[in-house]
Amino acid sequence: MLSERPRILIIDDEEVIRDSCDQALKREGYIVKGAENGDTGIKLFSEFHPDLVLIDLKMPGRSGIDVLGEIQDIDPNVIRIVITGYATVSSAVEAMKRGAYDFIPKPFTPEEIRLIISRGLERRRLLLESEALRIEQERIRRNMISLVSHELRAPLAATVQYLEVILGGMAGDISPEAKEIMGRCNIRLQEMLELFSRWLSLATFDAEEMAGHFKDVNLYDVAEESIQVLRPLADEKGVDLVLDAPEDLALIKGGKGSLGEIINNLISNSIKYNRPGGWVKVILSEQGEEVFVEVKDNGLGINDEHLARIFEEFYRVDGRRNAPIKGSGLGLSIVKKLVDAHGAIISVESTFGEGTTFKISFPKIFRPEVRL
Ligand code: ADP
C-alpha cells in the first residue's frame, strides 16, 4: 500500500533543481530526499525505498539512463520520471522506452512538478494494489491446492477403497439393493476424484518445468497407446475408433505422458459426444517442419456460439448438473495448456449435428521462446 506520506527521491546534479523540487513537494506532505549524482542516488534508493524517483538524464558520471535501469531492478514497481533539458528530447524518448513513466522538461514550475508527481503516485498506488492482489491470489491458489489434495482428495480416495472392499464382498454379504446403491455412490465419488485430479493438474501446471523433461517422442506410439486404452469405451458406446498414420513419423520433442493426456482427452471427447454407429479417426501426418495430429469424429458437433468458448476452464456446452454426458469442463483447458507448452497450435472445426475435428500442429524442432 502507498503510505500516507509518499517518499520521493530527486537525483540531479543541479542543486537549484533539487532545492526547488524539495520545497514544492514538501509542502504537499511528501518525504523528499536528494542526491547529486547517479552513484549516490542508487545508494540512497536502497536505503530510502522511495515510491517515485525524479532523475536528471544529463549528469556528470553515471548516466540517468543507466540509473533508470538499475533502480528498476531493485524495485520493479517504482515510478521513474525523467527531467530533461530542451536539447535532450530524444533521450527522453529513449527513457520512456526503458519504462520511465513520464518526463518533465526544464525549466518547470512548482505547479507542473506537483501535478506530474501526483499522477505518478496515483500510478504507484495502482501498481502496489495489483501486486498485493496478485500475492493474495497466489496465496489462495496455494491454499486451494493443499485443501483439494489433502483435505478433499485423500479422504475421498480412502472412501472409494473402503467401498470397493464392501462391493467386492470382502466385508461380508450385503443385500443386492445395498450393493446397487453403493455401486452408484462409488461412481459419483470416482467422478469427484477425477474432477479433483483435473483441477489439480491445471492449478499446479508449470510449462517451464515440464519442458525441462522433454525427450524425443514418436506420436505414433502415443496415439496407439491411447487408442488401446480407449477402445473399450468406444466399443461400449458403439463407436468405431481407427488410427490412420505412418509408423515412421518424424519425432517431436515432448513429454510422453502429457502428449498421451492431450490425445486421450481429444479421443475420449470424440467418443463421449458421439452416437452409436459413429466413428472417430486419429490421423497423424507431417509436412515441412510440422507434425500434425487430427482427431476427427462424426458425432454431435458444436455450434459456433459454444465453439469459441470450449477451451475455457469449466466450460461445458451442456452445463446442466444432470447433463446426460458427464464431464468437468476442464479437459480441453488442460489440452490447451499442454499444447502451448509444446510450442504447438490447436485448432478446431465443427458443424453442429455433423461432427468435429481438432487439429494440432507440433513443431519438429522445439523452441521454448516460441512457447513463451
Ligand atoms: P468436458 O468433456 O469434461 O465437459 P471438455 O473441456 O473436454 O469438458 O470439453 C468442453 C465441451 O466441449 C464439452 O462439454 C462438450 O460439449 C464440447 N466438446 C468437446 N469435444 C467435443 C467433440 N468431439 N464433439 C462435440 N462436443 C465436444
mmCIF file of C-alpha atoms and ligand atoms in Angstrom:
data_model
loop_
_atom_site.group_PDB
_atom_site.id
_atom_site.type_symbol
_atom_site.label_atom_id
_atom_site.label_comp_id
_atom_site.label_asym_id
_atom_site.label_seq_id
_atom_site.Cartn_x
_atom_site.Cartn_y
_atom_site.Cartn_z
ATOM 1 C CA MET A 1 0.000 0.000 0.000
ATOM 2 C CA LEU A 2 1.081 3.546 -0.700
ATOM 3 C CA SER A 3 1.929 5.202 2.627
ATOM 4 C CA GLU A 4 0.233 8.347 3.933
ATOM 5 C CA ARG A 5 3.391 10.282 3.197
ATOM 6 C CA PRO A 6 4.854 9.036 -0.095
ATOM 7 C CA ARG A 7 8.646 9.125 -0.481
ATOM 8 C CA ILE A 8 10.313 10.924 -3.338
ATOM 9 C CA LEU A 9 13.948 10.821 -4.382
ATOM 10 C CA ILE A 10 15.441 13.505 -6.653
ATOM 11 C CA ILE A 11 18.648 12.615 -8.468
ATOM 12 C CA ASP A 12 20.010 15.743 -10.126
ATOM 13 C CA ASP A 13 23.420 17.379 -10.141
ATOM 14 C CA GLU A 14 21.926 20.902 -10.113
ATOM 15 C CA GLU A 15 21.378 21.985 -6.539
ATOM 16 C CA VAL A 16 18.835 24.628 -7.551
ATOM 17 C CA ILE A 17 16.608 21.947 -9.142
ATOM 18 C CA ARG A 18 16.876 19.701 -6.080
ATOM 19 C CA ASP A 19 16.007 22.598 -3.784
ATOM 20 C CA SER A 20 13.076 23.863 -5.817
ATOM 21 C CA CYS A 21 11.570 20.346 -6.083
ATOM 22 C CA ASP A 22 12.201 19.803 -2.389
ATOM 23 C CA GLN A 23 10.297 22.967 -1.476
ATOM 24 C CA ALA A 24 7.388 22.334 -3.830
ATOM 25 C CA LEU A 25 6.960 18.718 -2.764
ATOM 26 C CA LYS A 26 7.487 19.005 0.989
ATOM 27 C CA ARG A 27 4.599 21.434 1.001
ATOM 28 C CA GLU A 28 2.396 18.568 -0.218
ATOM 29 C CA GLY A 29 3.460 16.448 2.763
ATOM 30 C CA TYR A 30 5.824 14.160 0.823
ATOM 31 C CA ILE A 31 9.079 12.925 2.325
ATOM 32 C CA VAL A 32 11.798 14.139 -0.037
ATOM 33 C CA LYS A 33 15.496 13.330 -0.359
ATOM 34 C CA GLY A 34 18.033 14.454 -2.916
ATOM 35 C CA ALA A 35 21.193 13.017 -4.450
ATOM 36 C CA GLU A 36 23.701 14.924 -6.576
ATOM 37 C CA ASN A 37 24.771 12.065 -8.834
ATOM 38 C CA GLY A 38 23.815 8.576 -10.031
ATOM 39 C CA ASP A 39 26.005 6.601 -7.625
ATOM 40 C CA THR A 40 24.754 8.424 -4.521
ATOM 41 C CA GLY A 41 21.221 8.178 -5.918
ATOM 42 C CA ILE A 42 21.351 4.387 -6.254
ATOM 43 C CA LYS A 43 22.837 4.007 -2.763
ATOM 44 C CA LEU A 44 20.166 6.251 -1.276
ATOM 45 C CA PHE A 45 17.488 4.440 -3.254
ATOM 46 C CA SER A 46 18.246 1.142 -1.489
ATOM 47 C CA GLU A 47 18.090 2.757 1.962
ATOM 48 C CA PHE A 48 15.214 5.148 1.430
ATOM 49 C CA HIS A 49 12.838 2.912 -0.605
ATOM 50 C CA PRO A 50 11.122 5.772 -2.455
ATOM 51 C CA ASP A 51 7.775 5.461 -4.237
ATOM 52 C CA LEU A 52 8.870 7.783 -7.003
ATOM 53 C CA VAL A 53 12.210 8.944 -8.373
ATOM 54 C CA LEU A 54 12.942 12.071 -10.394
ATOM 55 C CA ILE A 55 16.075 11.535 -12.443
ATOM 56 C CA ASP A 56 18.015 14.075 -14.423
ATOM 57 C CA LEU A 57 19.097 12.437 -17.655
ATOM 58 C CA LYS A 58 22.174 14.606 -18.093
ATOM 59 C CA MET A 59 24.506 14.305 -15.136
ATOM 60 C CA PRO A 60 28.255 14.000 -14.877
ATOM 61 C CA GLY A 61 29.321 10.428 -14.017
ATOM 62 C CA ARG A 62 26.829 7.615 -14.337
ATOM 63 C CA SER A 63 24.141 8.450 -16.896
ATOM 64 C CA GLY A 64 20.497 8.964 -15.991
ATOM 65 C CA ILE A 65 19.532 6.178 -18.406
ATOM 66 C CA ASP A 66 21.750 3.682 -16.529
ATOM 67 C CA VAL A 67 20.353 4.793 -13.175
ATOM 68 C CA LEU A 68 16.862 4.318 -14.567
ATOM 69 C CA GLY A 69 17.577 0.654 -15.327
ATOM 70 C CA GLU A 70 19.369 -0.087 -12.062
ATOM 71 C CA ILE A 71 16.662 1.231 -9.780
ATOM 72 C CA GLN A 72 14.035 -0.713 -11.657
ATOM 73 C CA ASP A 73 15.970 -3.912 -10.947
ATOM 74 C CA ILE A 74 15.763 -3.058 -7.236
ATOM 75 C CA ASP A 75 12.038 -2.179 -7.239
ATOM 76 C CA PRO A 76 10.115 -3.001 -10.459
ATOM 77 C CA ASN A 77 7.092 -1.004 -9.267
ATOM 78 C CA VAL A 78 8.906 2.261 -8.563
ATOM 79 C CA ILE A 79 7.732 5.226 -10.646
ATOM 80 C CA ARG A 80 10.533 6.880 -12.569
ATOM 81 C CA ILE A 81 10.129 10.343 -14.035
ATOM 82 C CA VAL A 82 12.958 11.890 -16.012
ATOM 83 C CA ILE A 83 13.984 15.523 -16.030
ATOM 84 C CA THR A 84 15.186 16.693 -19.424
ATOM 85 C CA GLY A 85 16.729 19.796 -20.899
ATOM 86 C CA TYR A 86 15.284 21.252 -24.134
ATOM 87 C CA ALA A 87 18.075 19.728 -26.150
ATOM 88 C CA THR A 88 17.512 16.197 -24.919
ATOM 89 C CA VAL A 89 14.052 15.256 -26.140
ATOM 90 C CA SER A 90 15.420 12.224 -27.956
ATOM 91 C CA SER A 91 16.913 10.899 -24.721
ATOM 92 C CA ALA A 92 13.534 11.430 -23.025
ATOM 93 C CA VAL A 93 12.037 9.191 -25.699
ATOM 94 C CA GLU A 94 14.767 6.621 -25.002
ATOM 95 C CA ALA A 95 13.965 6.839 -21.273
ATOM 96 C CA MET A 96 10.251 6.248 -21.931
ATOM 97 C CA LYS A 97 11.151 3.204 -24.000
ATOM 98 C CA ARG A 98 13.048 1.910 -20.991
ATOM 99 C CA GLY A 99 9.996 2.164 -18.812
ATOM 100 C CA ALA A 100 10.100 5.725 -17.443
ATOM 101 C CA TYR A 101 6.560 6.762 -16.519
ATOM 102 C CA ASP A 102 6.835 10.335 -17.830
ATOM 103 C CA PHE A 103 9.264 13.217 -18.432
ATOM 104 C CA ILE A 104 9.330 16.860 -17.464
ATOM 105 C CA PRO A 105 11.383 19.391 -19.434
ATOM 106 C CA LYS A 106 13.453 22.043 -17.659
ATOM 107 C CA PRO A 107 12.595 24.660 -16.607
ATOM 108 C CA PHE A 108 9.362 23.725 -14.817
ATOM 109 C CA THR A 109 7.089 25.478 -12.362
ATOM 110 C CA PRO A 110 6.246 24.139 -8.863
ATOM 111 C CA GLU A 111 2.703 23.541 -10.105
ATOM 112 C CA GLU A 112 3.941 21.434 -13.043
ATOM 113 C CA ILE A 113 6.136 19.285 -10.848
ATOM 114 C CA ARG A 114 3.352 18.781 -8.274
ATOM 115 C CA LEU A 115 0.943 17.695 -10.999
ATOM 116 C CA ILE A 116 3.291 15.191 -12.617
ATOM 117 C CA ILE A 117 4.243 13.759 -9.210
ATOM 118 C CA SER A 118 0.646 13.355 -8.115
ATOM 119 C CA ARG A 119 -0.179 11.474 -11.340
ATOM 120 C CA GLY A 120 2.901 9.306 -10.902
ATOM 121 C CA LEU A 121 1.929 8.482 -7.323
ATOM 122 C CA GLU A 122 -1.574 7.510 -8.414
ATOM 123 C CA ARG A 123 0.048 5.057 -10.836
ATOM 124 C CA ARG A 124 2.265 3.779 -7.992
ATOM 125 C CA ARG A 125 -0.817 3.222 -5.825
ATOM 126 C CA LEU A 126 -2.460 1.150 -8.586
ATOM 127 C CA LEU A 127 0.698 -0.897 -9.176
ATOM 128 C CA LEU A 128 1.060 -1.670 -5.464
ATOM 129 C CA GLU A 129 -2.602 -2.642 -5.227
ATOM 130 C CA SER A 130 -2.407 -5.006 -8.178
ATOM 131 C CA GLU A 131 0.802 -6.527 -6.786
ATOM 132 C CA ALA A 132 -0.925 -7.091 -3.425
ATOM 133 C CA LEU A 133 -3.864 -8.668 -5.256
ATOM 134 C CA ARG A 134 -1.554 -10.978 -7.207
ATOM 135 C CA ILE A 135 0.137 -12.101 -3.973
ATOM 136 C CA GLU A 136 -3.252 -12.701 -2.361
ATOM 137 C CA GLN A 137 -4.458 -14.715 -5.360
ATOM 138 C CA GLU A 138 -1.319 -16.813 -5.248
ATOM 139 C CA ARG A 139 -1.872 -17.457 -1.514
ATOM 140 C CA ILE A 140 -5.467 -18.529 -2.163
ATOM 141 C CA ARG A 141 -4.350 -20.771 -5.047
ATOM 142 C CA ARG A 142 -1.776 -22.491 -2.830
ATOM 143 C CA ASN A 143 -4.320 -22.955 -0.041
ATOM 144 C CA MET A 144 -6.833 -24.387 -2.521
ATOM 145 C CA ILE A 145 -4.242 -26.812 -3.885
ATOM 146 C CA SER A 146 -3.442 -28.008 -0.397
ATOM 147 C CA LEU A 147 -7.141 -28.223 0.548
ATOM 148 C CA VAL A 148 -8.082 -30.180 -2.572
ATOM 149 C CA SER A 149 -5.176 -32.590 -2.455
ATOM 150 C CA HIS A 150 -5.021 -33.289 1.301
ATOM 151 C CA GLU A 151 -8.382 -32.422 2.822
ATOM 152 C CA LEU A 152 -10.636 -33.485 -0.063
ATOM 153 C CA ARG A 153 -8.922 -35.887 -2.419
ATOM 154 C CA ALA A 154 -7.107 -38.062 0.102
ATOM 155 C CA PRO A 155 -10.152 -38.952 2.274
ATOM 156 C CA LEU A 156 -12.256 -39.404 -0.853
ATOM 157 C CA ALA A 157 -9.758 -41.866 -2.297
ATOM 158 C CA ALA A 158 -9.759 -43.762 1.008
ATOM 159 C CA THR A 159 -13.588 -43.881 0.998
ATOM 160 C CA VAL A 160 -13.574 -45.277 -2.541
ATOM 161 C CA GLN A 161 -11.210 -48.014 -1.409
ATOM 162 C CA TYR A 162 -13.448 -48.951 1.554
ATOM 163 C CA LEU A 163 -16.460 -49.035 -0.760
ATOM 164 C CA GLU A 164 -14.622 -51.308 -3.138
ATOM 165 C CA VAL A 165 -13.801 -53.666 -0.281
ATOM 166 C CA ILE A 166 -17.513 -53.860 0.616
ATOM 167 C CA LEU A 167 -18.624 -54.157 -3.023
ATOM 168 C CA GLY A 168 -16.058 -56.915 -3.598
ATOM 169 C CA GLY A 169 -17.740 -58.915 -0.810
ATOM 170 C CA MET A 170 -14.620 -58.826 1.368
ATOM 171 C CA ALA A 171 -16.522 -57.425 4.355
ATOM 172 C CA GLY A 172 -19.315 -59.983 4.323
ATOM 173 C CA ASP A 173 -22.590 -60.269 2.425
ATOM 174 C CA ILE A 174 -24.715 -57.247 1.594
ATOM 175 C CA SER A 175 -28.164 -57.145 0.035
ATOM 176 C CA PRO A 176 -28.436 -56.622 -3.760
ATOM 177 C CA GLU A 177 -30.226 -53.287 -3.095
ATOM 178 C CA ALA A 178 -27.417 -52.043 -0.848
ATOM 179 C CA LYS A 179 -24.876 -53.188 -3.415
ATOM 180 C CA GLU A 180 -26.663 -51.298 -6.167
ATOM 181 C CA ILE A 181 -26.756 -48.070 -4.122
ATOM 182 C CA MET A 182 -23.133 -48.417 -3.056
ATOM 183 C CA GLY A 183 -22.150 -49.004 -6.684
ATOM 184 C CA ARG A 184 -23.787 -45.723 -7.610
ATOM 185 C CA CYS A 185 -22.052 -43.944 -4.717
ATOM 186 C CA ASN A 186 -18.792 -45.349 -5.979
ATOM 187 C CA ILE A 187 -19.330 -43.965 -9.490
ATOM 188 C CA ARG A 188 -20.190 -40.489 -8.161
ATOM 189 C CA LEU A 189 -17.160 -40.485 -5.889
ATOM 190 C CA GLN A 190 -14.908 -41.580 -8.772
ATOM 191 C CA GLU A 191 -16.254 -38.655 -10.814
ATOM 192 C CA MET A 192 -15.375 -36.280 -7.989
ATOM 193 C CA LEU A 193 -11.896 -37.778 -7.728
ATOM 194 C CA GLU A 194 -11.452 -37.263 -11.462
ATOM 195 C CA LEU A 195 -12.564 -33.635 -11.122
ATOM 196 C CA PHE A 196 -10.082 -33.010 -8.286
ATOM 197 C CA SER A 197 -7.203 -34.557 -10.239
ATOM 198 C CA ARG A 198 -8.025 -32.486 -13.297
ATOM 199 C CA TRP A 199 -8.287 -29.292 -11.314
ATOM 200 C CA LEU A 200 -5.006 -30.064 -9.549
ATOM 201 C CA SER A 201 -3.191 -30.683 -12.796
ATOM 202 C CA LEU A 202 -4.390 -27.303 -14.076
ATOM 203 C CA ALA A 203 -3.608 -25.434 -10.850
ATOM 204 C CA THR A 204 -0.115 -26.874 -10.496
ATOM 205 C CA PHE A 205 0.770 -26.687 -14.173
ATOM 206 C CA ASP A 206 4.272 -25.392 -14.860
ATOM 207 C CA ALA A 207 5.170 -25.230 -18.564
ATOM 208 C CA GLU A 208 8.823 -24.420 -17.995
ATOM 209 C CA GLU A 209 9.351 -27.266 -15.568
ATOM 210 C CA MET A 210 7.647 -29.607 -17.992
ATOM 211 C CA ALA A 211 9.766 -28.524 -20.971
ATOM 212 C CA GLY A 212 12.840 -29.348 -18.898
ATOM 213 C CA HIS A 213 11.915 -33.056 -19.183
ATOM 214 C CA PHE A 214 11.111 -33.160 -22.904
ATOM 215 C CA LYS A 215 12.517 -36.063 -24.909
ATOM 216 C CA ASP A 216 12.224 -37.319 -28.497
ATOM 217 C CA VAL A 217 8.768 -38.822 -28.861
ATOM 218 C CA ASN A 218 7.097 -40.740 -31.664
ATOM 219 C CA LEU A 219 3.477 -39.608 -31.735
ATOM 220 C CA TYR A 220 2.514 -42.872 -33.440
ATOM 221 C CA ASP A 221 3.366 -44.813 -30.240
ATOM 222 C CA VAL A 222 1.474 -42.301 -28.110
ATOM 223 C CA ALA A 223 -1.640 -42.412 -30.312
ATOM 224 C CA GLU A 224 -1.586 -46.204 -30.479
ATOM 225 C CA GLU A 225 -1.392 -46.458 -26.699
ATOM 226 C CA SER A 226 -4.298 -44.002 -26.271
ATOM 227 C CA ILE A 227 -6.385 -45.992 -28.724
ATOM 228 C CA GLN A 228 -5.731 -49.207 -26.816
ATOM 229 C CA VAL A 229 -6.779 -47.587 -23.548
ATOM 230 C CA LEU A 230 -9.943 -46.048 -25.030
ATOM 231 C CA ARG A 231 -11.020 -48.936 -27.255
ATOM 232 C CA PRO A 232 -13.301 -50.428 -24.527
ATOM 233 C CA LEU A 233 -15.078 -47.053 -24.126
ATOM 234 C CA ALA A 234 -15.576 -46.829 -27.913
ATOM 235 C CA ASP A 235 -16.905 -50.412 -28.074
ATOM 236 C CA GLU A 236 -19.271 -49.764 -25.176
ATOM 237 C CA LYS A 237 -20.665 -46.700 -26.991
ATOM 238 C CA GLY A 238 -20.765 -48.482 -30.381
ATOM 239 C CA VAL A 239 -18.272 -46.069 -31.938
ATOM 240 C CA ASP A 240 -15.662 -47.169 -34.469
ATOM 241 C CA LEU A 241 -12.165 -45.988 -33.483
ATOM 242 C CA VAL A 242 -9.360 -46.042 -36.081
ATOM 243 C CA LEU A 243 -5.770 -44.867 -36.386
ATOM 244 C CA ASP A 244 -4.535 -43.638 -39.746
ATOM 245 C CA ALA A 245 -0.813 -42.934 -39.568
ATOM 246 C CA PRO A 246 2.601 -43.818 -40.947
ATOM 247 C CA GLU A 247 4.774 -45.644 -38.413
ATOM 248 C CA ASP A 248 7.923 -43.755 -39.423
ATOM 249 C CA LEU A 249 6.618 -40.351 -38.401
ATOM 250 C CA ALA A 250 9.229 -37.680 -37.584
ATOM 251 C CA LEU A 251 9.957 -37.427 -33.863
ATOM 252 C CA ILE A 252 8.972 -34.352 -31.900
ATOM 253 C CA LYS A 253 10.270 -33.032 -28.599
ATOM 254 C CA GLY A 254 7.747 -33.509 -25.839
ATOM 255 C CA GLY A 255 6.583 -35.301 -22.721
ATOM 256 C CA LYS A 256 5.199 -38.740 -23.481
ATOM 257 C CA GLY A 257 2.758 -38.578 -20.575
ATOM 258 C CA SER A 258 1.418 -35.148 -21.432
ATOM 259 C CA LEU A 259 1.150 -35.939 -25.154
ATOM 260 C CA GLY A 260 -0.817 -39.023 -24.129
ATOM 261 C CA GLU A 261 -3.059 -36.821 -21.974
ATOM 262 C CA ILE A 262 -3.711 -34.488 -24.931
ATOM 263 C CA ILE A 263 -4.622 -37.311 -27.309
ATOM 264 C CA ASN A 264 -6.627 -39.236 -24.666
ATOM 265 C CA ASN A 265 -8.702 -36.168 -23.880
ATOM 266 C CA LEU A 266 -9.492 -35.492 -27.537
ATOM 267 C CA ILE A 267 -10.337 -39.113 -28.352
ATOM 268 C CA SER A 268 -12.444 -39.625 -25.255
ATOM 269 C CA ASN A 269 -14.421 -36.447 -26.064
ATOM 270 C CA SER A 270 -14.956 -37.673 -29.634
ATOM 271 C CA ILE A 271 -16.332 -40.926 -28.234
ATOM 272 C CA LYS A 272 -18.376 -39.298 -25.445
ATOM 273 C CA TYR A 273 -20.015 -36.713 -27.707
ATOM 274 C CA ASN A 274 -20.945 -39.225 -30.384
ATOM 275 C CA ARG A 275 -23.760 -41.656 -31.258
ATOM 276 C CA PRO A 276 -23.837 -45.411 -31.607
ATOM 277 C CA GLY A 277 -22.652 -46.263 -35.132
ATOM 278 C CA GLY A 278 -20.435 -43.157 -35.260
ATOM 279 C CA TRP A 279 -16.686 -43.063 -35.908
ATOM 280 C CA VAL A 280 -13.539 -41.417 -34.554
ATOM 281 C CA LYS A 281 -10.406 -41.165 -36.692
ATOM 282 C CA VAL A 282 -6.990 -40.298 -35.340
ATOM 283 C CA ILE A 283 -4.874 -39.100 -38.265
ATOM 284 C CA LEU A 284 -1.156 -38.390 -37.983
ATOM 285 C CA SER A 285 0.820 -36.749 -40.753
ATOM 286 C CA GLU A 286 3.752 -34.445 -41.371
ATOM 287 C CA GLN A 287 4.639 -31.640 -43.710
ATOM 288 C CA GLY A 288 7.671 -29.393 -43.766
ATOM 289 C CA GLU A 289 8.692 -28.586 -40.217
ATOM 290 C CA GLU A 290 5.474 -29.789 -38.587
ATOM 291 C CA VAL A 291 3.813 -32.986 -37.410
ATOM 292 C CA PHE A 292 0.010 -32.973 -37.311
ATOM 293 C CA VAL A 293 -2.405 -34.811 -35.072
ATOM 294 C CA GLU A 294 -6.053 -34.741 -36.094
ATOM 295 C CA VAL A 295 -8.878 -36.214 -34.068
ATOM 296 C CA LYS A 296 -11.948 -36.301 -36.284
ATOM 297 C CA ASP A 297 -15.433 -37.527 -35.461
ATOM 298 C CA ASN A 298 -18.877 -37.579 -36.968
ATOM 299 C CA GLY A 299 -20.501 -37.040 -33.583
ATOM 300 C CA LEU A 300 -22.785 -34.390 -32.129
ATOM 301 C CA GLY A 301 -20.795 -31.361 -33.307
ATOM 302 C CA ILE A 302 -20.642 -27.981 -31.558
ATOM 303 C CA ASN A 303 -22.367 -24.824 -32.739
ATOM 304 C CA ASP A 304 -20.397 -21.614 -33.278
ATOM 305 C CA GLU A 305 -21.674 -19.881 -30.160
ATOM 306 C CA HIS A 306 -20.115 -22.582 -27.960
ATOM 307 C CA LEU A 307 -17.126 -23.355 -30.157
ATOM 308 C CA ALA A 308 -15.428 -20.098 -29.228
ATOM 309 C CA ARG A 309 -15.543 -20.999 -25.516
ATOM 310 C CA ILE A 310 -14.773 -24.714 -25.250
ATOM 311 C CA PHE A 311 -11.140 -24.172 -24.180
ATOM 312 C CA GLU A 312 -12.233 -22.095 -21.147
ATOM 313 C CA GLU A 313 -11.924 -23.637 -17.703
ATOM 314 C CA PHE A 314 -15.143 -25.352 -16.512
ATOM 315 C CA TYR A 315 -16.950 -24.511 -19.775
ATOM 316 C CA ARG A 316 -19.403 -27.216 -20.864
ATOM 317 C CA VAL A 317 -21.792 -26.935 -23.794
ATOM 318 C CA ASP A 318 -24.453 -28.645 -21.736
ATOM 319 C CA GLY A 319 -23.680 -27.203 -18.326
ATOM 320 C CA ARG A 320 -26.707 -28.652 -16.514
ATOM 321 C CA ARG A 321 -25.875 -30.600 -13.360
ATOM 322 C CA ASN A 322 -27.907 -33.531 -14.610
ATOM 323 C CA ALA A 323 -26.494 -33.363 -18.164
ATOM 324 C CA PRO A 324 -26.640 -36.840 -19.747
ATOM 325 C CA ILE A 325 -22.935 -36.805 -20.709
ATOM 326 C CA LYS A 326 -20.807 -36.311 -17.614
ATOM 327 C CA GLY A 327 -17.714 -34.135 -17.520
ATOM 328 C CA SER A 328 -15.917 -31.380 -15.649
ATOM 329 C CA GLY A 329 -15.384 -28.859 -18.441
ATOM 330 C CA LEU A 330 -11.660 -28.936 -17.658
ATOM 331 C CA GLY A 331 -10.456 -31.433 -20.291
ATOM 332 C CA LEU A 332 -9.920 -29.013 -23.163
ATOM 333 C CA SER A 333 -8.397 -26.290 -20.981
ATOM 334 C CA ILE A 334 -5.807 -28.842 -19.865
ATOM 335 C CA VAL A 335 -5.285 -29.849 -23.509
ATOM 336 C CA LYS A 336 -4.744 -26.210 -24.487
ATOM 337 C CA LYS A 337 -2.148 -25.629 -21.758
ATOM 338 C CA LEU A 338 -0.280 -28.816 -22.644
ATOM 339 C CA VAL A 339 -0.344 -27.973 -26.361
ATOM 340 C CA ASP A 340 1.008 -24.465 -25.652
ATOM 341 C CA ALA A 341 3.771 -25.921 -23.502
ATOM 342 C CA HIS A 342 4.864 -27.996 -26.517
ATOM 343 C CA GLY A 343 5.082 -24.881 -28.692
ATOM 344 C CA ALA A 344 2.212 -26.357 -30.711
ATOM 345 C CA ILE A 345 -1.033 -24.882 -32.006
ATOM 346 C CA ILE A 346 -4.508 -26.355 -31.661
ATOM 347 C CA SER A 347 -7.478 -25.502 -33.847
ATOM 348 C CA VAL A 348 -10.998 -26.835 -34.053
ATOM 349 C CA GLU A 349 -13.678 -27.024 -36.707
ATOM 350 C CA SER A 350 -17.135 -28.285 -36.058
ATOM 351 C CA THR A 351 -20.570 -28.444 -37.615
ATOM 352 C CA PHE A 352 -23.456 -28.931 -35.267
ATOM 353 C CA GLY A 353 -25.071 -32.324 -35.893
ATOM 354 C CA GLU A 354 -22.298 -33.461 -38.237
ATOM 355 C CA GLY A 355 -19.017 -33.741 -36.376
ATOM 356 C CA THR A 356 -15.866 -32.122 -35.063
ATOM 357 C CA THR A 357 -12.179 -32.049 -35.966
ATOM 358 C CA PHE A 358 -9.416 -30.987 -33.609
ATOM 359 C CA LYS A 359 -6.058 -30.420 -35.274
ATOM 360 C CA ILE A 360 -2.742 -29.856 -33.532
ATOM 361 C CA SER A 361 0.436 -28.874 -35.326
ATOM 362 C CA PHE A 362 3.612 -29.723 -33.440
ATOM 363 C CA PRO A 363 6.933 -28.181 -34.458
ATOM 364 C CA LYS A 364 9.574 -30.822 -35.264
ATOM 365 C CA ILE A 365 12.112 -28.598 -33.524
ATOM 366 C CA PHE A 366 11.004 -27.286 -30.137
ATOM 367 C CA ARG A 367 11.863 -23.630 -29.491
ATOM 368 C CA PRO A 368 10.987 -22.592 -25.927
ATOM 369 C CA GLU A 369 10.979 -18.893 -26.885
ATOM 370 C CA VAL A 370 8.077 -19.525 -29.297
ATOM 371 C CA ARG A 371 6.077 -21.115 -26.484
ATOM 372 C CA LEU A 372 6.792 -18.294 -24.029
HETATM 373 P P1 ADP B 1 -16.000 -31.997 -20.581
HETATM 374 O O1 ADP B 1 -15.972 -33.033 -21.656
HETATM 375 O O2 ADP B 1 -15.494 -32.508 -19.273
HETATM 376 O O3 ADP B 1 -17.312 -31.317 -20.475
HETATM 377 P P2 ADP B 1 -14.052 -30.503 -22.113
HETATM 378 O O4 ADP B 1 -13.257 -29.314 -21.704
HETATM 379 O O5 ADP B 1 -13.309 -31.722 -22.517
HETATM 380 O O6 ADP B 1 -15.016 -30.803 -20.911
HETATM 381 O O7 ADP B 1 -14.998 -30.079 -23.300
HETATM 382 C C1 ADP B 1 -15.793 -28.888 -23.229
HETATM 383 C C2 ADP B 1 -17.074 -29.048 -24.009
HETATM 384 O O8 ADP B 1 -16.783 -29.112 -25.412
HETATM 385 C C3 ADP B 1 -17.799 -30.325 -23.679
HETATM 386 O O9 ADP B 1 -18.715 -30.099 -22.624
HETATM 387 C C4 ADP B 1 -18.503 -30.672 -24.991
HETATM 388 O O10 ADP B 1 -19.783 -30.116 -25.028
HETATM 389 C C5 ADP B 1 -17.678 -29.997 -26.066
HETATM 390 N N1 ADP B 1 -16.890 -30.988 -26.853
HETATM 391 C C6 ADP B 1 -15.587 -31.288 -26.667
HETATM 392 N N2 ADP B 1 -15.191 -32.168 -27.599
HETATM 393 C C7 ADP B 1 -16.254 -32.432 -28.376
HETATM 394 C C8 ADP B 1 -16.485 -33.260 -29.537
HETATM 395 N N3 ADP B 1 -15.522 -34.008 -30.059
HETATM 396 N N4 ADP B 1 -17.730 -33.254 -30.072
HETATM 397 C C9 ADP B 1 -18.708 -32.495 -29.574
HETATM 398 N N5 ADP B 1 -18.563 -31.691 -28.486
HETATM 399 C C10 ADP B 1 -17.355 -31.661 -27.904
#
